[in-house]
Coordinates of C-alpha atoms in Angstrom, one line a residue:
Chain A
M1 CA -60.7 158.4 -18.9
D2 CA -63.9 160.6 -18.3
A3 CA -65.4 157.5 -15.5
V4 CA -62.1 158.2 -13.8
E5 CA -62.8 162.3 -14.1
K6 CA -66.5 161.5 -12.9
E7 CA -65.6 159.6 -9.8
A8 CA -62.9 162.0 -9.3
K9 CA -65.3 164.5 -9.3
K10 CA -66.2 164.1 -5.8
R11 CA -64.6 165.6 -3.2
N12 CA -65.2 163.9 -1.0
Y13 CA -64.4 160.6 -2.1
A14 CA -64.6 158.7 1.3
V15 CA -68.1 160.3 2.3
N16 CA -69.4 160.4 -0.7
M17 CA -69.2 156.7 -1.2
L18 CA -70.6 155.2 2.2
V19 CA -73.0 157.6 0.5
R20 CA -73.3 156.1 -2.5
L21 CA -73.9 151.7 -0.7
V22 CA -76.6 153.0 1.6
K23 CA -78.8 154.5 -1.3
E24 CA -77.5 151.9 -4.6
K25 CA -76.7 149.1 -2.4
P26 CA -78.7 148.2 1.0
L27 CA -77.2 144.2 0.6
G28 CA -73.2 145.7 1.3
A29 CA -74.3 148.2 4.0
A30 CA -75.9 144.8 5.5
G31 CA -72.2 143.9 5.2
A32 CA -71.3 146.4 6.2
V33 CA -73.1 146.3 9.5
V34 CA -71.8 142.3 10.1
L35 CA -68.5 143.0 9.4
L36 CA -68.0 146.2 11.4
V37 CA -70.4 144.4 14.8
L38 CA -67.8 142.0 14.0
L39 CA -65.2 143.8 14.2
L40 CA -66.3 145.7 17.3
V41 CA -67.5 142.3 18.8
G42 CA -64.2 140.6 18.4
V43 CA -62.5 144.2 19.9
F44 CA -64.3 144.0 22.5
A45 CA -65.1 140.4 22.9
N46 CA -63.0 140.3 26.5
V47 CA -66.0 143.0 28.1
L48 CA -68.8 141.4 26.1
A49 CA -68.4 138.0 26.8
P50 CA -70.6 136.6 29.9
Y51 CA -68.1 134.0 30.2
G52 CA -64.6 133.3 29.5
Y53 CA -64.0 131.2 26.1
N54 CA -62.6 128.2 29.0
D55 CA -64.3 128.2 31.8
M56 CA -66.2 125.2 32.5
D57 CA -69.0 124.6 34.2
L58 CA -69.2 121.1 34.6
S59 CA -72.9 120.8 35.9
A60 CA -74.7 121.7 33.3
R61 CA -73.1 120.7 30.2
L62 CA -74.8 120.0 27.2
S63 CA -77.4 122.8 28.3
P64 CA -79.9 124.3 26.1
S65 CA -80.4 128.0 25.7
S66 CA -80.8 129.7 28.9
P67 CA -81.3 133.1 31.6
A68 CA -77.2 132.1 32.7
H69 CA -76.0 130.6 29.3
I70 CA -78.3 132.2 26.5
L71 CA -76.8 130.1 23.8
G72 CA -76.7 127.1 25.2
T73 CA -73.7 125.3 26.2
D74 CA -70.8 122.7 24.8
N75 CA -70.5 119.6 26.0
L76 CA -67.6 120.5 28.8
G77 CA -70.3 123.2 29.5
R78 CA -68.7 126.1 28.1
D79 CA -70.8 128.7 27.2
L80 CA -71.4 129.1 24.0
L81 CA -71.3 132.6 23.8
S82 CA -68.5 133.6 25.1
R83 CA -66.4 131.4 22.7
I84 CA -68.6 132.8 19.8
I85 CA -68.3 136.5 20.5
Y86 CA -64.2 135.1 21.2
G87 CA -64.0 133.0 18.6
A88 CA -64.8 136.3 16.2
R89 CA -61.5 138.0 17.5
I90 CA -60.3 135.0 15.2
S91 CA -61.7 135.6 12.0
M92 CA -61.0 138.5 12.3
I93 CA -57.4 138.6 13.6
V94 CA -57.2 135.2 10.9
G95 CA -59.4 137.6 8.2
F96 CA -57.1 141.1 8.3
S97 CA -55.0 140.1 8.7
V98 CA -54.9 136.3 5.9
A99 CA -56.3 140.0 3.3
L100 CA -53.6 142.4 4.7
I101 CA -51.3 140.9 3.7
G102 CA -52.3 139.3 0.8
T103 CA -53.6 141.7 -1.2
A104 CA -50.7 144.2 0.0
L105 CA -47.9 141.9 -1.6
A106 CA -50.3 141.6 -4.4
A107 CA -50.1 145.1 -5.1
V108 CA -46.4 145.4 -4.7
L109 CA -45.9 142.5 -7.1
G110 CA -48.4 143.9 -9.5
I111 CA -47.1 147.1 -9.4
I112 CA -44.0 146.5 -10.0
S113 CA -44.8 143.6 -12.4
G114 CA -47.1 146.2 -14.3
Y115 CA -44.7 149.1 -14.1
F116 CA -41.3 148.4 -14.8
G117 CA -42.2 145.0 -17.8
G118 CA -39.4 143.2 -19.1
A119 CA -37.7 141.2 -17.7
V120 CA -38.7 141.7 -14.3
D121 CA -42.7 140.5 -15.7
F122 CA -41.3 138.0 -17.0
V123 CA -40.0 136.0 -13.5
I124 CA -42.7 137.2 -11.4
Q125 CA -45.2 136.5 -14.0
R126 CA -43.6 133.0 -14.5
F127 CA -44.5 132.7 -10.0
V128 CA -47.3 133.6 -10.4
D129 CA -47.6 131.5 -13.1
G130 CA -46.7 128.2 -10.5
M131 CA -48.0 129.0 -7.4
M132 CA -52.1 129.2 -9.8
C133 CA -50.7 126.1 -11.1
L134 CA -50.8 124.0 -7.2
P135 CA -54.2 123.7 -5.7
S136 CA -54.0 126.2 -3.1
L137 CA -55.9 123.9 -0.6
I138 CA -52.9 121.7 -1.0
V139 CA -50.0 123.9 -1.1
V140 CA -51.5 125.5 3.0
L141 CA -53.0 122.1 4.3
T142 CA -48.8 121.0 3.4
V143 CA -47.3 123.7 5.2
V144 CA -49.5 123.9 7.6
A145 CA -48.4 120.0 7.8
I146 CA -44.7 121.1 8.5
T147 CA -45.0 124.0 10.8
G148 CA -47.9 122.9 12.8
P149 CA -51.2 124.5 13.5
G150 CA -52.0 127.5 14.8
L151 CA -52.7 131.6 14.8
L152 CA -49.5 132.9 12.9
P153 CA -48.3 130.0 10.2
I154 CA -51.8 129.9 9.0
I155 CA -51.8 133.8 8.8
L156 CA -48.3 133.9 7.0
V157 CA -49.6 130.6 4.9
L158 CA -52.2 132.6 4.0
G159 CA -51.3 135.8 3.6
V160 CA -48.7 134.7 1.1
E161 CA -50.6 132.4 -1.1
G162 CA -53.4 134.7 -1.1
G163 CA -51.3 137.1 -1.9
V164 CA -48.6 135.3 -4.8
G165 CA -52.0 134.7 -7.0
G166 CA -54.3 135.4 -9.5
R167 CA -54.5 138.9 -8.0
V168 CA -51.1 139.7 -9.0
R169 CA -52.8 139.8 -12.3
V170 CA -55.3 141.6 -11.7
V171 CA -53.2 144.6 -9.9
R172 CA -51.3 143.8 -12.8
G173 CA -53.6 144.4 -16.0
A174 CA -54.3 147.7 -13.6
V175 CA -51.6 149.2 -13.8
I176 CA -50.2 148.1 -17.1
A177 CA -53.5 151.0 -18.3
I178 CA -52.9 153.6 -15.4
K179 CA -49.1 153.3 -16.8
R180 CA -50.5 154.8 -20.1
N181 CA -51.1 157.7 -19.2
L182 CA -49.8 161.5 -19.1
Y183 CA -49.7 161.9 -16.2
V184 CA -46.9 159.0 -15.6
E185 CA -45.0 160.0 -18.0
A186 CA -44.8 163.9 -16.7
S187 CA -44.1 162.7 -12.9
R188 CA -40.8 160.7 -14.7
S189 CA -39.8 164.1 -16.8
I190 CA -40.2 165.9 -13.7
G191 CA -37.5 163.9 -12.5
A192 CA -39.4 161.0 -10.2
T193 CA -37.7 158.2 -8.8
S194 CA -39.8 154.8 -10.3
L195 CA -40.4 154.2 -7.1
R196 CA -42.1 157.6 -6.4
T197 CA -44.6 157.5 -9.6
M198 CA -45.4 154.1 -8.3
A199 CA -46.1 155.5 -5.1
E200 CA -47.5 159.1 -6.0
H201 CA -49.3 157.9 -9.5
I202 CA -50.3 154.4 -9.3
L203 CA -50.2 153.2 -6.2
P204 CA -53.5 155.6 -5.5
N205 CA -55.3 154.8 -8.9
V206 CA -55.5 151.4 -8.5
M207 CA -56.3 151.5 -5.4
A208 CA -60.5 150.9 -6.1
P209 CA -59.8 147.8 -7.8
V210 CA -56.8 147.2 -4.3
I211 CA -59.7 147.5 -2.2
V212 CA -62.4 145.4 -3.5
M213 CA -59.6 142.2 -3.1
F214 CA -59.6 143.6 0.7
T215 CA -63.3 142.4 1.1
T216 CA -62.8 139.3 -0.8
S217 CA -59.6 137.8 0.3
L218 CA -61.5 139.3 3.4
G219 CA -64.0 136.3 3.0
S220 CA -61.8 133.7 1.8
A221 CA -60.1 134.2 4.5
I222 CA -62.4 133.2 7.1
I223 CA -64.1 130.1 6.1
T224 CA -60.2 128.9 4.7
E225 CA -59.4 128.8 8.4
A226 CA -62.0 128.2 9.5
T227 CA -61.7 125.4 7.3
L228 CA -58.3 124.4 8.4
S229 CA -59.6 124.4 12.0
F230 CA -62.6 122.2 10.6
I231 CA -59.7 119.3 9.8
G232 CA -58.3 119.9 12.4
L233 CA -54.5 121.5 10.9
G234 CA -56.4 125.6 11.8
I235 CA -56.3 126.8 15.7
P236 CA -55.2 124.1 17.7
P237 CA -58.3 123.6 21.3
P238 CA -59.1 125.1 23.9
E239 CA -59.3 128.3 21.6
P240 CA -62.2 128.9 20.1
S241 CA -63.0 129.2 16.1
W242 CA -65.7 128.7 15.1
G243 CA -64.0 126.4 12.5
G244 CA -63.4 124.9 15.3
M245 CA -66.4 124.6 17.2
L246 CA -68.2 122.3 14.3
S247 CA -66.0 119.5 13.6
L248 CA -65.0 117.1 16.9
S249 CA -67.8 117.9 19.2
G250 CA -70.1 119.8 17.5
R251 CA -70.9 116.4 15.1
S252 CA -70.3 114.2 17.4
F253 CA -73.0 116.1 19.6
M254 CA -75.3 116.9 17.0
L255 CA -78.3 114.8 17.2
I256 CA -78.2 115.4 21.8
A257 CA -76.9 119.0 21.1
P258 CA -77.3 120.6 17.7
W259 CA -76.8 124.4 19.0
M260 CA -73.6 123.2 19.4
A261 CA -72.8 123.4 15.9
F262 CA -75.8 125.6 14.6
W263 CA -74.5 128.2 16.6
P264 CA -71.2 128.0 15.3
G265 CA -71.8 127.6 11.4
L266 CA -74.4 130.9 10.8
C267 CA -72.2 132.7 12.1
L268 CA -70.0 131.8 10.1
C269 CA -72.3 132.0 7.1
V270 CA -73.5 135.8 8.4
A271 CA -69.9 136.9 8.6
V272 CA -69.2 135.0 4.9
Y273 CA -72.2 136.0 3.2
G274 CA -72.1 139.6 4.6
V275 CA -68.6 139.7 3.8
N276 CA -68.6 139.0 0.4
V277 CA -72.2 141.6 -0.8
L278 CA -70.4 144.3 1.0
G279 CA -67.0 143.3 -1.3
D280 CA -69.9 142.7 -4.6
A281 CA -70.6 146.5 -3.9
L282 CA -67.8 148.0 -3.7
R283 CA -66.6 146.8 -6.7
D284 CA -69.6 148.0 -8.3
L285 CA -69.0 151.5 -7.1
L286 CA -65.6 151.9 -7.2
D287 CA -66.0 150.1 -11.2
P288 CA -66.3 153.3 -13.0
R289 CA -66.1 150.3 -16.6
L290 CA -70.0 149.2 -14.8
E291 CA -71.2 153.0 -13.7
G292 CA -74.7 153.6 -15.2
G293 CA -75.3 149.7 -15.9
S294 CA -78.3 148.4 -16.0
G295 CA -79.9 147.6 -13.3
S296 CA -81.0 144.1 -13.1
Y297 CA -77.1 143.6 -12.9
K298 CA -76.3 145.1 -9.8
I299 CA -79.4 143.0 -8.9
K300 CA -77.7 140.0 -10.4
K301 CA -74.0 140.2 -8.7
M302 CA -75.2 141.2 -5.5
I303 CA -78.0 137.9 -5.2
G304 CA -74.8 136.3 -6.5
G305 CA -72.8 138.2 -4.3
G306 CA -72.6 135.4 -1.3
F307 CA -71.6 132.3 -3.9
G308 CA -68.7 133.2 -6.9
G309 CA -65.6 134.9 -6.4
G310 CA -62.1 134.3 -4.3
I311 CA -59.3 132.5 -3.9
F312 CA -62.1 129.5 -2.1
G313 CA -64.9 130.7 -4.4
R314 CA -65.8 127.0 -5.3
R315 CA -65.0 125.5 -1.4
R316 CA -67.8 127.8 -0.9
R317 CA -70.3 125.9 -2.3
Q318 CA -69.8 123.1 0.5
K319 CA -70.8 125.6 3.6
P320 CA -74.0 122.6 3.8
E321 CA -71.2 120.6 5.2
N322 CA -69.8 123.0 8.6
T323 CA -73.1 123.5 9.3
Chain B
M1 CA -29.0 186.8 -25.8
E2 CA -26.3 185.9 -25.3
N3 CA -23.4 184.1 -27.7
E4 CA -23.6 181.0 -26.0
R5 CA -25.2 177.1 -26.4
I6 CA -27.2 175.9 -24.3
L7 CA -28.3 173.1 -25.9
D8 CA -26.5 170.9 -29.1
V9 CA -27.9 167.7 -30.7
E10 CA -25.6 165.9 -33.1
N11 CA -26.3 163.1 -35.5
M12 CA -28.8 161.7 -33.6
S13 CA -31.3 159.2 -33.4
K14 CA -34.6 157.5 -31.7
F15 CA -34.9 154.0 -33.6
F16 CA -38.1 151.8 -31.6
P17 CA -37.6 149.0 -32.4
I18 CA -40.7 146.5 -34.0
A19 CA -40.7 143.2 -32.7
S20 CA -42.6 140.1 -33.3
G21 CA -44.1 136.8 -30.9
G22 CA -44.4 136.8 -27.3
G23 CA -42.3 136.6 -24.3
A24 CA -39.5 134.5 -24.5
F25 CA -39.9 134.3 -28.1
R26 CA -40.2 138.1 -28.8
R27 CA -37.7 139.0 -31.4
K28 CA -36.8 142.6 -32.8
T29 CA -37.6 142.4 -36.8
A30 CA -38.4 146.2 -37.7
D31 CA -36.9 149.4 -36.8
L32 CA -39.5 152.7 -36.7
R33 CA -36.7 155.3 -37.5
A34 CA -38.8 158.1 -35.5
V35 CA -35.6 160.4 -35.4
D36 CA -33.6 159.8 -37.8
G37 CA -29.7 162.1 -37.7
I38 CA -30.6 165.3 -36.5
S39 CA -28.5 167.8 -36.0
F40 CA -29.7 171.3 -34.3
H41 CA -27.9 173.8 -31.8
I42 CA -29.9 175.8 -28.9
M43 CA -29.3 178.9 -27.8
K44 CA -29.8 181.1 -24.8
G45 CA -33.2 182.4 -24.1
E46 CA -33.7 181.4 -27.5
T47 CA -36.8 179.6 -28.8
L48 CA -36.8 177.9 -31.8
G49 CA -40.2 175.6 -33.2
I50 CA -40.6 172.7 -34.2
V51 CA -42.7 171.2 -36.4
G52 CA -44.0 168.3 -38.6
E53 CA -47.1 166.4 -38.9
S54 CA -48.1 163.8 -36.8
G55 CA -46.0 161.0 -36.7
C56 CA -42.7 163.3 -38.3
G57 CA -40.3 162.6 -34.5
K58 CA -41.3 166.3 -33.4
T59 CA -42.4 164.2 -30.3
T60 CA -39.7 162.0 -29.6
T61 CA -37.1 165.0 -30.2
G62 CA -38.4 166.6 -27.0
R63 CA -38.4 162.8 -25.6
C64 CA -34.7 162.9 -26.6
V65 CA -32.6 165.6 -25.7
L66 CA -35.2 165.5 -21.8
R67 CA -33.9 162.1 -22.1
L68 CA -37.1 159.9 -21.1
Y69 CA -36.3 156.8 -23.7
D70 CA -33.0 155.4 -23.7
N71 CA -30.3 154.1 -26.0
I72 CA -31.0 157.3 -28.1
K73 CA -27.6 157.5 -30.5
G74 CA -25.0 160.5 -31.2
T75 CA -25.0 163.0 -28.5
V76 CA -27.9 165.1 -26.8
S77 CA -24.7 167.9 -24.6
F78 CA -26.8 170.2 -22.4
E79 CA -24.5 172.9 -20.7
G80 CA -21.8 170.6 -22.6
T81 CA -23.0 167.7 -20.3
D82 CA -23.5 164.5 -22.9
L83 CA -27.0 163.7 -21.7
T84 CA -26.7 159.6 -23.7
K85 CA -23.6 159.0 -21.9
L86 CA -25.3 159.5 -18.2
G87 CA -27.2 156.5 -16.0
A88 CA -31.0 156.6 -15.8
E89 CA -30.5 158.1 -12.1
Q90 CA -27.9 160.8 -12.8
A91 CA -30.1 161.6 -16.1
R92 CA -33.2 161.6 -12.6
R93 CA -30.8 164.3 -11.8
A94 CA -30.1 166.3 -15.1
R95 CA -33.5 166.6 -15.0
R96 CA -34.7 169.1 -12.7
E97 CA -33.1 171.6 -14.6
M98 CA -35.1 170.6 -17.9
Q99 CA -38.8 170.1 -18.0
M100 CA -41.2 169.6 -19.7
I101 CA -45.3 170.9 -20.0
F102 CA -47.4 168.5 -22.8
Q103 CA -50.0 168.9 -24.9
D104 CA -53.0 167.7 -23.7
P105 CA -53.6 169.5 -19.6
M106 CA -56.2 166.8 -18.2
A107 CA -54.0 163.8 -18.9
S108 CA -50.5 165.3 -17.9
L109 CA -51.9 165.3 -14.1
D110 CA -53.1 162.7 -12.4
P111 CA -56.7 163.4 -11.7
R112 CA -56.1 162.6 -8.1
M113 CA -54.0 165.2 -6.9
T114 CA -54.7 167.8 -5.1
V115 CA -53.5 169.7 -7.8
G116 CA -51.1 171.4 -4.9
K117 CA -49.7 168.2 -4.8
I118 CA -49.2 168.0 -8.4
I119 CA -47.6 171.8 -8.5
G120 CA -45.3 170.8 -5.1
E121 CA -44.0 167.7 -7.2
P122 CA -41.1 168.6 -8.7
F123 CA -40.4 169.4 -4.8
R124 CA -41.1 166.2 -3.2
A125 CA -39.1 164.7 -6.4
H126 CA -35.3 166.3 -5.7
G127 CA -35.5 165.6 -1.5
E128 CA -36.3 169.5 -1.5
P129 CA -39.8 171.1 0.6
E130 CA -42.8 172.1 -0.5
R131 CA -43.0 175.6 1.2
K132 CA -46.5 176.4 1.0
D133 CA -45.4 180.7 0.2
E134 CA -43.5 179.1 -2.3
I135 CA -46.2 177.1 -4.4
A136 CA -48.1 180.4 -3.5
E137 CA -45.7 181.9 -5.3
L138 CA -45.8 179.1 -8.8
F139 CA -49.1 180.0 -8.3
R140 CA -49.7 183.7 -9.2
M141 CA -46.5 183.2 -11.8
V142 CA -48.8 181.0 -13.6
E143 CA -51.2 183.9 -13.3
L144 CA -53.9 181.4 -10.7
D145 CA -55.6 182.0 -6.9
P146 CA -53.1 180.2 -5.1
N147 CA -56.0 179.5 -2.4
M148 CA -57.6 176.7 -5.6
A149 CA -54.6 174.3 -3.8
G150 CA -57.0 172.2 -2.4
R151 CA -59.1 171.5 -5.8
Y152 CA -57.8 168.6 -8.7
P153 CA -57.6 168.8 -11.2
H154 CA -61.1 168.8 -13.3
E155 CA -62.1 171.3 -11.4
F156 CA -60.6 173.6 -13.9
S157 CA -61.1 174.8 -17.5
G158 CA -58.7 173.8 -19.7
G159 CA -56.6 176.7 -20.3
Q160 CA -56.2 176.4 -15.8
R161 CA -55.2 172.8 -16.4
Q162 CA -52.2 174.5 -18.4
R163 CA -51.4 176.8 -16.3
I164 CA -51.2 174.5 -13.3
G165 CA -49.2 172.7 -16.3
I166 CA -46.2 175.3 -16.2
A167 CA -46.7 175.7 -13.1
R168 CA -45.1 173.0 -12.2
A169 CA -42.3 172.2 -14.8
L170 CA -41.2 175.9 -13.7
A171 CA -41.0 174.7 -10.3
L172 CA -37.5 174.1 -10.2
R173 CA -36.4 177.0 -12.1
P174 CA -35.1 175.4 -14.5
K175 CA -32.9 177.6 -17.4
F176 CA -35.2 174.9 -20.2
I177 CA -38.5 173.2 -20.9
V178 CA -39.4 171.4 -23.9
C179 CA -43.3 172.4 -24.8
D180 CA -45.2 169.5 -25.8
E181 CA -47.4 170.8 -28.9
P182 CA -48.7 173.4 -25.0
V183 CA -51.6 175.7 -27.0
S184 CA -52.8 172.5 -29.9
A185 CA -55.4 171.5 -26.6
L186 CA -56.8 174.6 -26.3
D187 CA -60.3 176.6 -27.6
V188 CA -58.1 179.7 -29.9
S189 CA -58.8 182.4 -27.3
V190 CA -56.8 180.9 -24.7
Q191 CA -53.9 179.5 -27.0
A192 CA -53.6 183.1 -26.9
Q193 CA -53.2 183.6 -23.2
I194 CA -51.2 181.0 -23.0
I195 CA -48.3 182.0 -25.6
A196 CA -48.5 185.7 -24.1
L197 CA -48.1 183.4 -20.6
L198 CA -44.8 181.3 -22.1
E199 CA -43.4 184.3 -23.2
G200 CA -43.7 186.6 -20.1
L201 CA -41.8 183.6 -18.4
R202 CA -39.0 183.7 -20.9
E203 CA -38.3 186.9 -20.5
E204 CA -39.0 187.1 -17.1
L205 CA -37.0 184.1 -15.7
G206 CA -34.7 183.8 -18.7
L207 CA -35.4 180.9 -20.0
T208 CA -35.1 178.9 -23.4
Y209 CA -37.5 177.1 -24.7
L210 CA -38.3 174.3 -27.2
F211 CA -41.4 174.5 -29.0
I212 CA -43.5 172.0 -30.0
A213 CA -46.3 171.9 -32.1
H214 CA -48.3 171.3 -35.9
D215 CA -49.8 174.5 -35.7
L216 CA -47.1 177.2 -38.2
S217 CA -48.4 180.3 -37.0
V218 CA -48.0 178.7 -33.0
V219 CA -44.8 178.4 -33.8
R220 CA -44.9 181.6 -35.6
H221 CA -45.3 183.9 -33.3
I222 CA -43.4 182.3 -30.3
S223 CA -40.1 181.9 -32.3
D224 CA -37.0 182.9 -32.8
R225 CA -35.9 180.3 -35.1
V226 CA -37.7 177.4 -36.6
A227 CA -37.7 173.8 -37.9
V228 CA -38.9 172.0 -40.1
M229 CA -39.5 168.3 -39.6
Y230 CA -40.1 164.8 -41.8
L231 CA -40.3 161.9 -41.1
G232 CA -37.7 161.7 -38.2
K233 CA -35.3 164.0 -40.3
I234 CA -35.0 168.8 -40.8
V235 CA -36.1 169.3 -44.2
E236 CA -35.4 173.0 -43.4
I237 CA -33.8 175.1 -40.3
T238 CA -34.4 179.3 -39.8
R239 CA -34.8 181.8 -38.5
S240 CA -38.7 181.7 -38.3
D241 CA -38.9 185.2 -40.2
E242 CA -36.7 183.6 -43.2
L243 CA -38.8 180.7 -43.0
Y244 CA -42.5 182.6 -43.9
S245 CA -40.8 185.1 -46.0
N246 CA -38.5 182.8 -48.1
P247 CA -39.8 179.0 -47.7
L248 CA -37.4 176.9 -49.6
H249 CA -38.3 173.3 -49.5
P250 CA -41.4 172.4 -51.0
Y251 CA -42.9 170.5 -47.7
T252 CA -42.2 173.8 -46.1
L253 CA -44.2 175.6 -48.8
A254 CA -47.1 173.1 -48.3
L255 CA -46.9 173.8 -44.5
L256 CA -47.7 177.1 -45.1
S257 CA -49.5 177.2 -47.7
A258 CA -51.9 175.2 -45.6
V259 CA -52.2 178.1 -42.7
P260 CA -56.2 179.3 -42.9
I261 CA -55.1 183.5 -43.3
P262 CA -57.9 185.6 -42.3
N263 CA -58.3 188.0 -45.1
P264 CA -61.0 185.6 -47.6
R265 CA -59.2 187.5 -50.2
L266 CA -55.8 187.1 -50.3
D267 CA -57.3 183.5 -49.3
R268 CA -58.2 183.2 -52.7
Q269 CA -55.7 184.7 -54.4
R270 CA -52.9 182.7 -53.4
R271 CA -51.8 179.4 -54.4
R272 CA -52.2 176.2 -52.7
V273 CA -50.0 173.4 -52.6
M274 CA -52.0 170.3 -52.1
L275 CA -49.6 167.1 -50.8
S276 CA -51.0 164.1 -52.1
G277 CA -50.7 160.2 -50.6
D278 CA -50.2 160.2 -46.8
V279 CA -46.3 159.8 -45.4
P280 CA -44.7 157.0 -45.8
S281 CA -44.3 154.3 -43.3
P282 CA -40.7 155.1 -41.1
V283 CA -40.7 151.1 -40.4
N284 CA -39.9 151.2 -44.4
L285 CA -38.5 154.8 -45.7
P286 CA -38.5 155.6 -49.4
R287 CA -35.8 155.4 -51.4
G288 CA -34.1 159.2 -51.5
C289 CA -35.2 162.0 -50.6
R290 CA -37.5 160.8 -48.2
F291 CA -40.3 163.8 -49.4
N292 CA -39.5 162.1 -53.0
P293 CA -43.2 160.7 -53.1
R294 CA -45.2 163.1 -52.5
C295 CA -43.0 166.4 -54.0
P296 CA -44.9 168.9 -55.8
K297 CA -41.9 169.6 -57.2
R298 CA -39.6 165.9 -57.4
A299 CA -37.3 168.4 -60.4
S300 CA -34.3 165.1 -61.1
G301 CA -33.9 161.5 -60.8
L302 CA -31.5 162.5 -58.2
C303 CA -34.9 162.9 -56.2
S304 CA -35.4 158.9 -55.9
E305 CA -31.9 158.6 -55.6
V306 CA -29.9 160.4 -53.6
E307 CA -30.7 161.4 -49.6
P308 CA -30.2 164.9 -49.3
E309 CA -28.2 166.2 -47.2
L310 CA -29.2 169.1 -44.6
K311 CA -26.8 171.9 -44.8
P312 CA -26.6 176.1 -45.8
L313 CA -27.6 178.2 -48.5
S314 CA -24.8 179.1 -49.0
P315 CA -21.2 179.6 -46.7
G316 CA -22.9 180.8 -42.8
S317 CA -25.7 181.0 -43.6
D318 CA -28.3 180.7 -40.8
H319 CA -30.2 179.1 -42.9
W320 CA -29.9 175.7 -43.7
V321 CA -32.6 173.5 -46.2
A322 CA -32.3 169.6 -47.3
C323 CA -34.0 169.7 -50.9
H324 CA -31.8 169.3 -54.1
H325 CA -33.5 171.7 -56.1
A326 CA -33.4 174.3 -53.0

């Protein structure tokens, strides 16, 4: 209660959060910068990229860095920098759409489940149990095998798969804690409908875990898209995806043109690491229970940030295989 | 005072099931009898005070009257409509006429909402336009500066927050307000201001209050009639001057003797009725009179055998008491 009060004490909440992020969590702020740069690169890909992503220069195949092709070219003579820039667009589209769908689903289900309780809660939670006992990557692979690869199916599958799972539990727990506050009952006594109470009182008060969830699912969506593209079930070529670039051509020409795998691999690492440290920093900043926690805890969390958490958290350790 | 009952409660009970086991195996094992068959009425423009210890069911009574709970037994008729028979949506609409002021003014205001939005919530809830001038008028009614509408609840003192809670309750110009210990979380100096404000508003807007408190001196000041509750039952109900000058139930006597008198000499002279023991559990009620295990009188065997009925002292009297030996 007291922590919430302190939190709310800040008049300009967003600005204040930003200042705290930079001051207290420099690593997290760096992650935010990485994400912002990637987002801008993705949005302005067609302006920034020196070539089209599928423009082949067959005379300059497999060429290393040169003034014409800063990061070199691939086996078809396509400019790697351009492909990475367009790849950022794909990663950002997939990452943000999946995180948005997943977080929105988890928030809606979690709020309904926690607010109403009883039979509604029971049904939703058993459904979540069911989803949680299936290995997520297997589910995703199965569905993609049926629908066929492509941007839309991947976004939908990853979004729904990420949304109906453990994240519902996180929101539900927060809602159950908030529901006990007197202002929720006050809202009912005024004559507000359940929908209004949930939208006006419950949602704003669970925003902190929801924002953190959004960033963690952003990171895991990017890495899962890369994984799917790597095994050929993601974005079909010639669309550039970082995972796809690492895959067949990247591996086959590893020995003669290592830059083909190196650059997309590096981008993937930086992007996911950046998003994850941002997510961890936000978790520390937004979680009132951790406020004023010891410094060592914060440092530990930040260093560990790149490896833990997220639905595909365990798989993230296998990253060296990709790079 | 108009001779018209705004609220008529008859034989109202609210039991909370106590369940054990989890999930699908949850089974009801007992009932917590929070309110156990109480009857009272409130006249238009009147203030009925309800006093009693923590856990005696006074807050539950207030919430039942607003139909904030389901499964209420008995009847609660507000202006002739039985609220217990209404569906959830009808009950929600009915709440337009009846509002509540809460005990803890910090907890009852959403910390993430500006007070302007908090006071405007009743309008939004009932699909009415949120007019700036109306909200400013509400601020003035509770003696706050309308320019503070953009601030958050934590920026206000306890008394100011309670004024915000009152303004929110007044927004839709209800006829009836349940005040659930509206001053017990406040400093004594602020209490007096809030009480004066509530009294002023009652005169100005012709409100009717159900005023719940555990502080008898506060209730005496504001109430026309007072009901004393013990373990989910009303044990005594009468005009407030009568209750304070001629208390008949031994529990009322004990409560009154606990009120501090601001004169040390008088305070030393009076006889204190001390109650021993704790309030029995509302799950396992004592046999006979609910008060008998703690009663300093316990005059006869009847007390532990038969539960006394709440009945008028003499036919036609407005002093009702539930004691075999009153």
